[in-house]
Amino acid sequence: MAEQAIPGWKKWLEGSGDQVIFLKGFFRNVFRGGFEWSEFVRQCYEIGYKSFMLVGTTAFIMGLVLALQLRPTLVNFGAVSMLPKSLAVSIVREIGPIITAMICAGKIGSGIGAELGSMKVTEQIGAMEVSGANPIQYLVVTRILATTLMVPVLTLLGDVLGLLGGFLAINITSSVSAMLYFNKCLASIDFTDFLPAFIKTIFFGFVIGFVGCYKGYNSNRGTESVGLAANSAVVTASLWIFVIDAIVVQISSLLFYR
Amino acid sequence: MLSWFRLAVYFFIVNMKETEKVSQKKGNSSETVIHIKGLKKSFGANDVLKNINLDVKRGENVVILGKSGTGKSVTIQCIVGALVPDGGEVEVFGEEVAALKEKQLKELRMKIGFLFQSGALYDSMTVRENLEFPLTRVLKLKDQSDINNRVEEVLENVGLSDAIDKMPSDLSGGMRKRVGLARTLIVNPEIMLYDEPTTGLDPITSREISELILQMQKKYKTTSIIITHDMECADITADRVVIMNDGEYIAEGSVAELKNSKDGLVRSFFKSTL
Ligand SMILES: Nc1ncnc2c1ncn2[C@@H]1O[C@H](COP(=O)(O)OP(=O)(O)OP(=O)(O)O)[C@@H](O)[C@H]1O
Ligand SMILES: [Mg+2]
């Protein structure tokens, strides 16, 4: 037993060391000249545009369901007028960011892991390295920066569509004008709701890109490792997203909601 | 008017001398460009390379023969620093590869062309973009018409001019191999490492590729290591053949010498195909 536990730990520690080195490589290459703009824009398009429908639909449904679920409870307390406020706060602070991040981890993270994994297995990354080009700059930096930019953007879209879903649910039972609803929503969200939530989505985006790239870039030889890279990219990124979420909630409640 | 003419003549002469110098430098055939001594490499418990010794002179074509899995690909990966040896020396242009810093290693790699066994084309790019990649990313060329000219020229050399806008997934195995070859040749490297350049190709294309390798050597004084199982390719290209077995070199010589070797194992490489 003990003999098996030690290599496991050793492997884990080695893995963390590799990740730190990979992270250092990323930062070194971000600030080096020759940034790959066209590839960056292409990645933003791939990542942002192609996840837009999925994120939008999911957020819309979540908003709708959330409103339908909240309503009876609020009616019991005679606080139906609080519905837009509670919707807005829960969507902007938590549901929007986390739903978007989870979907992106599943869709984008696995995509990056699989793509880089297969490039590794078919020696494309090796060929870039050996030719004297810089695969970290071309493949990794662009992807990580693209997710870091696009996940927050997608979250904003998700927030808006989630609130729209909530509006639809409210409109089923009682008729409220869209104007009034959105005014109420906006009035109930302030800076301290929005800012920490927005900042954490930047970290979510970074983690999704970083983990996907790391897993893909360091996958082993053999085709099965492509699937493994994609799979572990999703699992690890999801885990990190929750950890970051927990940390951000602690920090922001210390700062803002005492 | 006359002075302009004089100036032009002067530059012409200076230029001539420069080119002469360059070709002298390149043509110095006794210089050793790749020096491998006592090379060892294992993966876990798998001792792949045990004791490899090889010197390659400038402008020479060396063919490596050996059974599958004896570590031929591993050997040339050590030359470009893609794998780090466990022991022994690997020197290219007199510099120890494993000791190079990132920047120097990059400079060295710019002088070495590496044809991967699998071709290793970039899947997400068209053939043209594949060929432009080393030009724009490694040589940092900016002039688009120069880039286009080079791309078209090299594609013509490998006989694939009409595949220029295709995706790698639309090409046949042999075409992919030739594009891979074009992508390595396009930067005119001083050393070429070919990992099975003709495997999986029809006999006619194989012969063309072998001739192309020979041409490269003649035209650009390229130094090459060619790994192959194809005896005809070895016959056409080799100045010298080394045979590798079980992580060691067991024989060396010209094709004719090795064919008549006393060692049965050595002769068996030549028997099956010719
Ligand atoms: N990166 C690597 N990690 C682990 N093992 C490796 C690696 N590269 C090669 N090997 C192992 O080294 C041995 C030799 O491989 P290599 O690819 O050099 O063979 P080869 O002589 O080129 O054979 P072939 O003619 O089939 O290409 C094989 O057993 C292979 O599994
Ligand atoms: Mg091989």
XYZ file of N, CA, C and O in Angstrom, chain A residues 60-213:
616
model
N -30.535 31.121 -20.438
C -31.947 31.492 -20.573
C -32.826 30.528 -19.785
O -33.674 30.922 -18.991
N -32.602 29.250 -19.986
C -33.414 28.245 -19.293
C -33.201 28.313 -17.783
O -34.142 28.221 -17.002
N -31.949 28.511 -17.383
C -31.672 28.613 -15.943
C -32.437 29.781 -15.327
O -33.009 29.664 -14.240
N -32.447 30.926 -16.021
C -33.166 32.089 -15.510
C -34.652 31.804 -15.380
O -35.286 32.117 -14.371
N -35.165 31.161 -16.422
C -36.588 30.823 -16.433
C -36.952 29.894 -15.289
O -37.869 30.144 -14.501
N -36.168 28.837 -15.151
C -36.449 27.850 -14.111
C -36.295 28.477 -12.729
O -37.112 28.263 -11.834
N -35.259 29.263 -12.569
C -35.005 29.890 -11.284
C -36.186 30.768 -10.864
O -36.649 30.711 -9.717
N -36.707 31.545 -11.827
C -37.835 32.424 -11.517
C -39.060 31.604 -11.124
O -39.752 31.912 -10.142
N -39.303 30.526 -11.876
C -40.466 29.691 -11.573
C -40.344 29.039 -10.206
O -41.316 28.884 -9.477
N -39.121 28.669 -9.851
C -38.912 28.010 -8.558
C -38.989 28.994 -7.399
O -39.441 28.644 -6.312
N -38.482 30.199 -7.626
C -38.440 31.176 -6.540
C -39.829 31.702 -6.192
O -40.132 32.005 -5.044
N -40.626 31.807 -7.206
C -41.893 32.511 -7.064
C -42.777 31.998 -5.919
O -43.173 32.787 -5.048
N -43.075 30.691 -5.866
C -43.961 30.226 -4.776
C -43.436 30.591 -3.390
O -44.209 31.004 -2.523
N -42.136 30.445 -3.171
C -41.563 30.766 -1.867
C -41.799 32.239 -1.529
O -42.196 32.587 -0.419
N -41.509 33.097 -2.531
C -41.657 34.533 -2.293
C -43.124 34.891 -2.052
O -43.448 35.751 -1.235
N -44.032 34.198 -2.766
C -45.464 34.441 -2.565
C -45.834 34.147 -1.115
O -46.538 34.914 -0.457
N -45.291 33.044 -0.583
C -45.554 32.682 0.811
C -45.187 33.803 1.769
O -45.856 34.025 2.763
N -44.109 34.465 1.464
C -43.671 35.557 2.343
C -44.295 36.883 1.962
O -43.946 37.913 2.521
N -45.128 36.866 0.931
C -45.715 38.118 0.458
C -44.686 39.055 -0.120
O -44.753 40.265 0.057
N -43.695 38.455 -0.772
C -42.603 39.294 -1.275
C -42.380 39.105 -2.761
O -41.249 39.070 -3.225
N -43.476 38.941 -3.508
C -43.336 38.689 -4.944
C -42.602 39.834 -5.630
O -41.880 39.626 -6.602
N -42.756 41.023 -5.107
C -42.103 42.167 -5.736
C -40.587 42.068 -5.631
O -39.853 42.753 -6.325
N -40.109 41.185 -4.763
C -38.658 40.988 -4.628
C -38.095 40.076 -5.711
O -36.881 39.868 -5.806
N -38.989 39.470 -6.497
C -38.537 38.465 -7.462
C -37.460 38.989 -8.427
O -36.408 38.348 -8.557
N -37.657 40.125 -9.086
C -36.605 40.612 -9.980
C -35.285 40.811 -9.254
O -34.224 40.454 -9.772
N -35.353 41.354 -8.039
C -34.115 41.612 -7.312
C -33.382 40.312 -6.997
O -32.182 40.176 -7.243
N -34.136 39.341 -6.464
C -33.444 38.106 -6.082
C -32.911 37.375 -7.308
O -31.832 36.771 -7.288
N -33.684 37.457 -8.401
C -33.196 36.867 -9.654
C -31.894 37.532 -10.101
O -30.894 36.856 -10.389
N -31.943 38.853 -10.143
C -30.795 39.595 -10.658
C -29.548 39.297 -9.843
O -28.476 38.993 -10.392
N -29.712 39.359 -8.511
C -28.534 39.149 -7.668
C -27.991 37.738 -7.836
O -26.783 37.529 -8.007
N -28.870 36.739 -7.833
C -28.345 35.374 -7.901
C -27.746 35.076 -9.272
O -26.730 34.386 -9.372
N -28.344 35.636 -10.315
C -27.775 35.372 -11.642
C -26.435 36.073 -11.820
O -25.444 35.466 -12.239
N -26.382 37.339 -11.459
C -25.156 38.089 -11.713
C -24.019 37.618 -10.813
O -22.876 37.458 -11.262
N -24.352 37.366 -9.528
C -23.272 36.996 -8.621
C -22.760 35.583 -8.862
O -21.570 35.327 -8.794
N -23.684 34.660 -9.080
C -23.249 33.275 -9.033
C -23.647 32.439 -10.246
O -22.812 31.796 -10.873
N -24.935 32.460 -10.572
C -25.398 31.473 -11.551
C -24.836 31.746 -12.945
O -24.354 30.823 -13.609
N -24.862 33.003 -13.327
C -24.313 33.338 -14.653
C -22.872 32.903 -14.794
O -22.522 32.117 -15.689
N -21.986 33.379 -13.905
C -20.577 32.995 -14.021
C -20.343 31.488 -13.955
O -19.602 30.936 -14.776
N -21.004 30.823 -13.012
C -20.652 29.420 -12.819
C -21.199 28.558 -13.951
O -20.530 27.638 -14.433
N -22.413 28.876 -14.402
C -22.972 28.094 -15.514
C -22.128 28.286 -16.772
O -21.737 27.331 -17.450
N -21.795 29.548 -17.046
C -20.976 29.815 -18.232
C -19.632 29.104 -18.130
O -19.173 28.466 -19.078
N -19.021 29.207 -16.953
C -17.703 28.597 -16.797
C -17.769 27.084 -16.948
O -16.906 26.480 -17.602
N -18.811 26.472 -16.379
C -18.902 25.017 -16.488
C -19.111 24.590 -17.938
O -18.518 23.617 -18.402
N -19.959 25.330 -18.628
C -20.188 24.986 -20.034
C -18.904 25.176 -20.840
O -18.533 24.340 -21.665
N -18.211 26.271 -20.558
C -16.969 26.514 -21.298
C -15.911 25.473 -20.960
O -15.151 25.050 -21.830
N -15.861 25.065 -19.695
C -14.906 24.016 -19.332
C -15.203 22.766 -20.140
O -14.310 22.102 -20.661
N -16.499 22.448 -20.251
C -16.883 21.250 -20.982
C -16.623 21.383 -22.468
O -16.111 20.468 -23.109
N -16.972 22.518 -23.016
C -16.887 22.649 -24.476
C -15.506 23.123 -24.933
O -14.857 22.474 -25.751
N -15.057 24.227 -24.354
C -13.798 24.804 -24.818
C -12.597 24.046 -24.259
O -11.664 23.711 -24.980
N -12.648 23.778 -22.937
C -11.515 23.093 -22.293
C -11.236 21.757 -22.944
O -10.089 21.435 -23.278
N -12.302 20.984 -23.169
C -12.079 19.667 -23.772
C -11.613 19.824 -25.209
O -10.775 19.059 -25.690
N -12.147 20.840 -25.884
C -11.732 21.066 -27.269
C -10.252 21.381 -27.369
O -9.533 20.804 -28.194
N -9.794 22.280 -26.498
C -8.378 22.633 -26.523
C -7.514 21.431 -26.156
O -6.511 21.131 -26.810
N -7.932 20.710 -25.107
C -7.168 19.524 -24.683
C -7.041 18.521 -25.810
O -5.958 18.008 -26.094
N -8.167 18.272 -26.490
C -8.143 17.276 -27.564
C -7.321 17.766 -28.744
O -6.546 17.006 -29.332
N -7.466 19.045 -29.074
C -6.774 19.552 -30.250
C -5.252 19.526 -30.040
O -4.512 18.991 -30.860
N -4.825 20.087 -28.905
C -3.380 20.089 -28.657
C -2.868 18.675 -28.421
O -1.754 18.329 -28.821
N -3.702 17.852 -27.770
C -3.305 16.454 -27.554
C -3.052 15.750 -28.873
O -2.052 15.052 -29.039
N -3.954 15.948 -29.827
C -3.745 15.249 -31.101
C -2.590 15.864 -31.874
O -1.879 15.170 -32.598
N -2.378 17.167 -31.691
C -1.199 17.766 -32.338
C 0.084 17.206 -31.752
O 1.092 17.048 -32.446
N 0.031 16.898 -30.460
C 1.210 16.316 -29.818
C 1.450 14.900 -30.334
O 2.556 14.532 -30.708
N 0.363 14.116 -30.368
C 0.492 12.713 -30.761
C 0.959 12.587 -32.212
O 1.776 11.733 -32.540
N 0.450 13.459 -33.079
C 0.855 13.367 -34.485
C 2.138 14.151 -34.761
O 2.449 14.450 -35.913
N 2.827 14.528 -33.722
C 4.155 15.163 -33.803
C 4.124 16.556 -34.414
O 5.152 17.087 -34.821
N 2.935 17.172 -34.489
C 2.884 18.528 -35.046
C 3.572 19.521 -34.122
O 4.255 20.442 -34.573
N 3.375 19.319 -32.814
C 4.036 20.223 -31.868
C 5.545 20.024 -31.922
O 6.320 20.981 -31.956
N 5.938 18.727 -31.999
C 7.369 18.434 -32.147
C 7.943 19.083 -33.394
O 9.030 19.649 -33.367
N 7.179 19.035 -34.485
C 7.674 19.609 -35.738
C 7.847 21.120 -35.609
O 8.811 21.687 -36.116
N 6.916 21.765 -34.923
C 7.055 23.210 -34.717
C 8.294 23.519 -33.899
O 9.080 24.406 -34.232
N 8.463 22.773 -32.811
C 9.609 22.995 -31.936
C 10.911 22.818 -32.704
O 11.808 23.660 -32.651
N 10.982 21.696 -33.420
C 12.220 21.329 -34.076
C 12.555 22.261 -35.231
O 13.712 22.472 -35.568
N 11.523 22.890 -35.810
C 11.807 23.814 -36.912
C 12.316 25.154 -36.404
O 12.692 26.007 -37.205
N 12.323 25.343 -35.095
C 12.799 26.614 -34.548
C 11.684 27.612 -34.347
O 11.922 28.737 -33.931
N 10.430 27.203 -34.627
C 9.290 28.082 -34.339
C 8.948 27.948 -32.852
O 9.532 27.136 -32.147
N 7.997 28.742 -32.421
C 7.686 28.759 -30.995
C 6.241 28.317 -30.759
O 5.325 29.130 -30.798
N 6.045 27.000 -30.528
C 4.667 26.518 -30.396
C 3.942 27.086 -29.173
O 2.729 27.244 -29.205
N 4.690 27.409 -28.116
C 4.030 27.982 -26.936
C 3.378 29.305 -27.328
O 2.228 29.579 -26.997
N 4.107 30.098 -28.061
C 3.571 31.399 -28.447
C 2.404 31.255 -29.423
O 1.398 31.927 -29.299
N 2.576 30.354 -30.370
C 1.557 30.232 -31.401
C 0.312 29.510 -30.891
O -0.803 29.928 -31.156
N 0.506 28.419 -30.157
C -0.636 27.600 -29.772
C -1.169 27.941 -28.391
O -2.374 28.046 -28.194
N -0.269 28.087 -27.431
C -0.699 28.176 -26.034
C -1.103 29.594 -25.653
O -2.196 29.821 -25.137
N -0.235 30.557 -25.929
C -0.519 31.930 -25.517
C -1.829 32.420 -26.124
O -2.682 32.987 -25.439
N -2.012 32.156 -27.419
C -3.230 32.636 -28.072
C -4.474 32.008 -27.457
O -5.462 32.695 -27.220
N -4.403 30.719 -27.186
C -5.594 30.054 -26.654
C -5.909 30.523 -25.237
O -7.068 30.768 -24.894
N -4.893 30.630 -24.396
C -5.154 31.028 -23.012
C -5.702 32.460 -22.980
O -6.677 32.748 -22.286
N -5.097 33.349 -23.756
C -5.597 34.725 -23.758
C -7.008 34.791 -24.340
O -7.846 35.565 -23.876
N -7.276 33.974 -25.332
C -8.612 33.987 -25.928
C -9.668 33.541 -24.922
O -10.720 34.173 -24.805
N -9.389 32.472 -24.175
C -10.394 32.061 -23.179
C -10.497 33.108 -22.081
O -11.587 33.382 -21.591
N -9.374 33.702 -21.694
C -9.412 34.701 -20.630
C -10.266 35.895 -21.032
O -10.918 36.519 -20.203
N -10.266 36.189 -22.315
C -11.097 37.300 -22.790
C -12.540 36.865 -23.027
O -13.486 37.576 -22.685
N -12.718 35.706 -23.626
C -14.055 35.343 -24.094
C -14.968 34.817 -22.994
O -16.175 35.002 -23.075
N -14.430 34.157 -21.984
C -15.321 33.649 -20.932
C -16.040 34.797 -20.215
O -17.260 34.722 -20.013
N -15.354 35.882 -19.845
C -16.095 37.020 -19.283
C -17.152 37.580 -20.234
O -18.269 37.885 -19.812
N -16.802 37.676 -21.514
C -17.774 38.197 -22.476
C -18.993 37.284 -22.554
O -20.151 37.730 -22.521
N -18.719 35.986 -22.617
C -19.824 35.028 -22.668
C -20.657 35.100 -21.392
O -21.875 34.928 -21.428
N -20.002 35.341 -20.257
C -20.740 35.440 -19.005
C -21.693 36.629 -19.033
O -22.841 36.520 -18.587
N -21.227 37.754 -19.556
C -22.112 38.916 -19.667
C -23.341 38.567 -20.496
O -24.477 38.864 -20.119
N -23.095 37.907 -21.621
C -24.212 37.493 -22.466
C -25.131 36.538 -21.715
O -26.358 36.643 -21.795
N -24.511 35.611 -20.971
C -25.284 34.645 -20.197
C -26.142 35.349 -19.156
O -27.313 35.007 -18.974
N -25.557 36.358 -18.490
C -26.319 37.114 -17.493
C -27.562 37.734 -18.112
O -28.678 37.599 -17.591
N -27.354 38.396 -19.244
C -28.471 39.088 -19.887
C -29.557 38.091 -20.296
O -30.747 38.279 -20.030
N -29.126 36.967 -20.896
C -30.115 35.986 -21.339
C -30.791 35.302 -20.164
O -31.972 34.950 -20.235
N -30.052 35.125 -19.071
C -30.659 34.550 -17.867
C -31.758 35.462 -17.342
O -32.860 35.004 -16.993
N -31.487 36.753 -17.306
C -32.504 37.710 -16.847
C -33.704 37.719 -17.791
O -34.857 37.810 -17.344
N -33.413 37.572 -19.090
C -34.519 37.482 -20.058
C -35.397 36.266 -19.782
O -36.624 36.341 -19.839
N -34.741 35.146 -19.475
C -35.491 33.937 -19.136
C -36.377 34.178 -17.925
O -37.547 33.766 -17.887
N -35.797 34.863 -16.935
C -36.574 35.196 -15.738
C -37.778 36.062 -16.090
O -38.885 35.857 -15.586
N -37.557 36.994 -16.995
C -38.651 37.879 -17.418
C -39.774 37.083 -18.053
O -40.950 37.293 -17.757
N -39.396 36.129 -18.888
C -40.404 35.300 -19.532
C -41.236 34.566 -18.473
O -42.467 34.534 -18.542
N -40.554 34.006 -17.469
C -41.252 33.254 -16.423
C -42.204 34.158 -15.655
O -43.338 33.768 -15.349
N -41.783 35.374 -15.348
C -42.648 36.300 -14.613
C -43.842 36.677 -15.475
O -44.972 36.773 -15.001
N -43.586 36.833 -16.746
C -44.643 37.238 -17.660
C -45.694 36.155 -17.859
O -46.812 36.440 -18.242
N -45.323 34.920 -17.608
C -46.314 33.847 -17.727
C -47.400 34.032 -16.674
O -48.580 33.893 -16.937
N -46.979 34.357 -15.465
C -47.930 34.421 -14.363
C -48.549 35.806 -14.183
O -49.723 35.922 -13.882
N -47.779 36.814 -14.332
C -48.348 38.159 -14.208
C -47.741 39.011 -15.312
O -46.668 38.711 -15.792
N -48.426 40.066 -15.692
C -47.841 40.844 -16.780
C -47.076 42.038 -16.226
O -47.629 42.888 -15.544
N -45.796 41.997 -16.486
C -44.924 43.091 -16.081
C -44.303 43.633 -17.356
O -43.969 42.856 -18.250
N -44.135 44.924 -17.440
C -43.500 45.434 -18.658
C -42.004 45.168 -18.600
O -41.400 45.161 -17.521
N -41.452 44.945 -19.747
C -40.017 44.654 -19.822
C -39.208 45.785 -19.223
O -38.223 45.568 -18.504
N -39.625 46.985 -19.524
C -38.976 48.182 -19.010
C -38.868 48.129 -17.491
O -37.779 48.268 -16.903
N -40.033 47.894 -16.866
C -40.096 47.900 -15.408
C -39.209 46.801 -14.837
O -38.427 47.013 -13.899
N -39.310 45.615 -15.445
C -38.542 44.465 -14.966
C -37.047 44.755 -15.007
O -36.340 44.582 -14.012
N -36.563 45.209 -16.168
C -35.115 45.422 -16.270
C -34.647 46.585 -15.416
O -33.551 46.552 -14.857
N -35.521 47.586 -15.283
C -35.161 48.678 -14.380
C -34.989 48.173 -12.964
O -34.038 48.528 -12.259
N -35.929 47.331 -12.565
C -35.867 46.779 -11.206
C -34.602 45.944 -11.030
O -33.926 46.003 -10.000
N -34.293 45.132 -12.039
C -33.101 44.287 -11.984
C -31.855 45.144 -11.829
O -31.029 44.911 -10.940
N -31.739 46.123 -12.717
C -30.530 46.949 -12.713
C -30.404 47.721 -11.412
O -29.306 47.865 -10.863
N -31.530 48.185 -10.899
C -31.488 48.970 -9.672
C -31.012 48.118 -8.498
O -30.401 48.628 -7.546
N -31.272 46.803 -8.577
C -30.923 45.976 -7.428
C -29.492 45.450 -7.485
O -28.997 44.867 -6.528
N -28.838 45.641 -8.615
C -27.438 45.190 -8.686
C -26.545 46.407 -8.527
O -26.758 47.414 -9.194
N -25.592 46.333 -7.656
C -24.622 47.428 -7.660
C -23.232 46.895 -7.944
O -23.020 45.705 -8.160
N -22.338 47.823 -7.962
C -20.943 47.584 -8.194
C -20.390 46.357 -7.453
O -19.723 45.512 -8.029
N -20.709 46.232 -6.164
C -20.130 45.148 -5.357
C -20.708 43.789 -5.727
O -20.156 42.754 -5.377
N -21.848 43.779 -6.427
C -22.348 42.500 -6.941
C -21.604 42.135 -8.212
O -21.242 40.992 -8.442
N -21.437 43.172 -9.012
C -20.946 42.919 -10.361
C -19.434 42.681 -10.420
O -18.968 41.723 -11.040
N -18.687 43.537 -9.720
C -17.237 43.512 -9.908
C -16.584 42.179 -9.502
O -15.854 41.590 -10.298
N -16.829 41.683 -8.274
C -16.182 40.402 -7.921
C -16.585 39.296 -8.884
O -15.762 38.464 -9.263
N -17.863 39.317 -9.307
C -18.328 38.278 -10.219
C -17.592 38.372 -11.540
O -17.190 37.365 -12.125
N -17.399 39.608 -11.982
C -16.719 39.779 -13.260
C -15.258 39.353 -13.169
O -14.733 38.668 -14.035
N -14.628 39.743 -12.060
C -13.214 39.387 -11.902
C -13.030 37.874 -11.854
O -12.107 37.330 -12.450
N -13.956 37.216 -11.176
C -13.746 35.762 -11.107
C -13.915 35.102 -12.463
O -13.263 34.106 -12.761
N -14.752 35.668 -13.328
C -14.881 35.045 -14.654
C -13.578 35.153 -15.452
O -13.287 34.294 -16.269
N -12.796 36.202 -15.168
C -11.500 36.299 -15.843
C -10.611 35.125 -15.421
O -9.976 34.466 -16.248
N -10.641 34.847 -14.113
C -9.857 33.702 -13.635
C -10.404 32.382 -14.188
O -9.638 31.489 -14.540
N -11.723 32.271 -14.232
C -12.317 31.056 -14.818
C -11.790 30.853 -16.237
O -11.375 29.764 -16.623
N -11.837 31.921 -16.998
C -11.389 31.839 -18.391
C -9.933 31.424 -18.480
O -9.560 30.548 -19.271
N -9.119 32.027 -17.630
C -7.703 31.689 -17.640
C -7.488 30.217 -17.314
O -6.736 29.514 -17.996
N -8.174 29.752 -16.265
C -7.983 28.367 -15.834
C -8.423 27.393 -16.922
O -7.751 26.388 -17.184
N -9.543 27.699 -17.573
C -10.024 26.804 -18.636
C -8.982 26.694 -19.753
O -8.627 25.596 -20.190
N -8.468 27.837 -20.171
C -7.456 27.815 -21.222
C -6.172 27.148 -20.763
O -5.605 26.317 -21.464
N -5.741 27.503 -19.576
C -4.467 26.983 -19.087
C -4.510 25.463 -18.933
O -3.622 24.761 -19.419
N -5.549 24.976 -18.254
C -5.621 23.529 -18.013
C -5.752 22.775 -19.336
O -5.075 21.768 -19.558
N -6.589 23.290 -20.239
C -6.738 22.634 -21.535
C -5.408 22.546 -22.265
O -5.022 21.493 -22.773
N -4.691 23.678 -22.290
C -3.410 23.691 -22.992
C -2.393 22.787 -22.317
O -1.679 22.031 -22.969
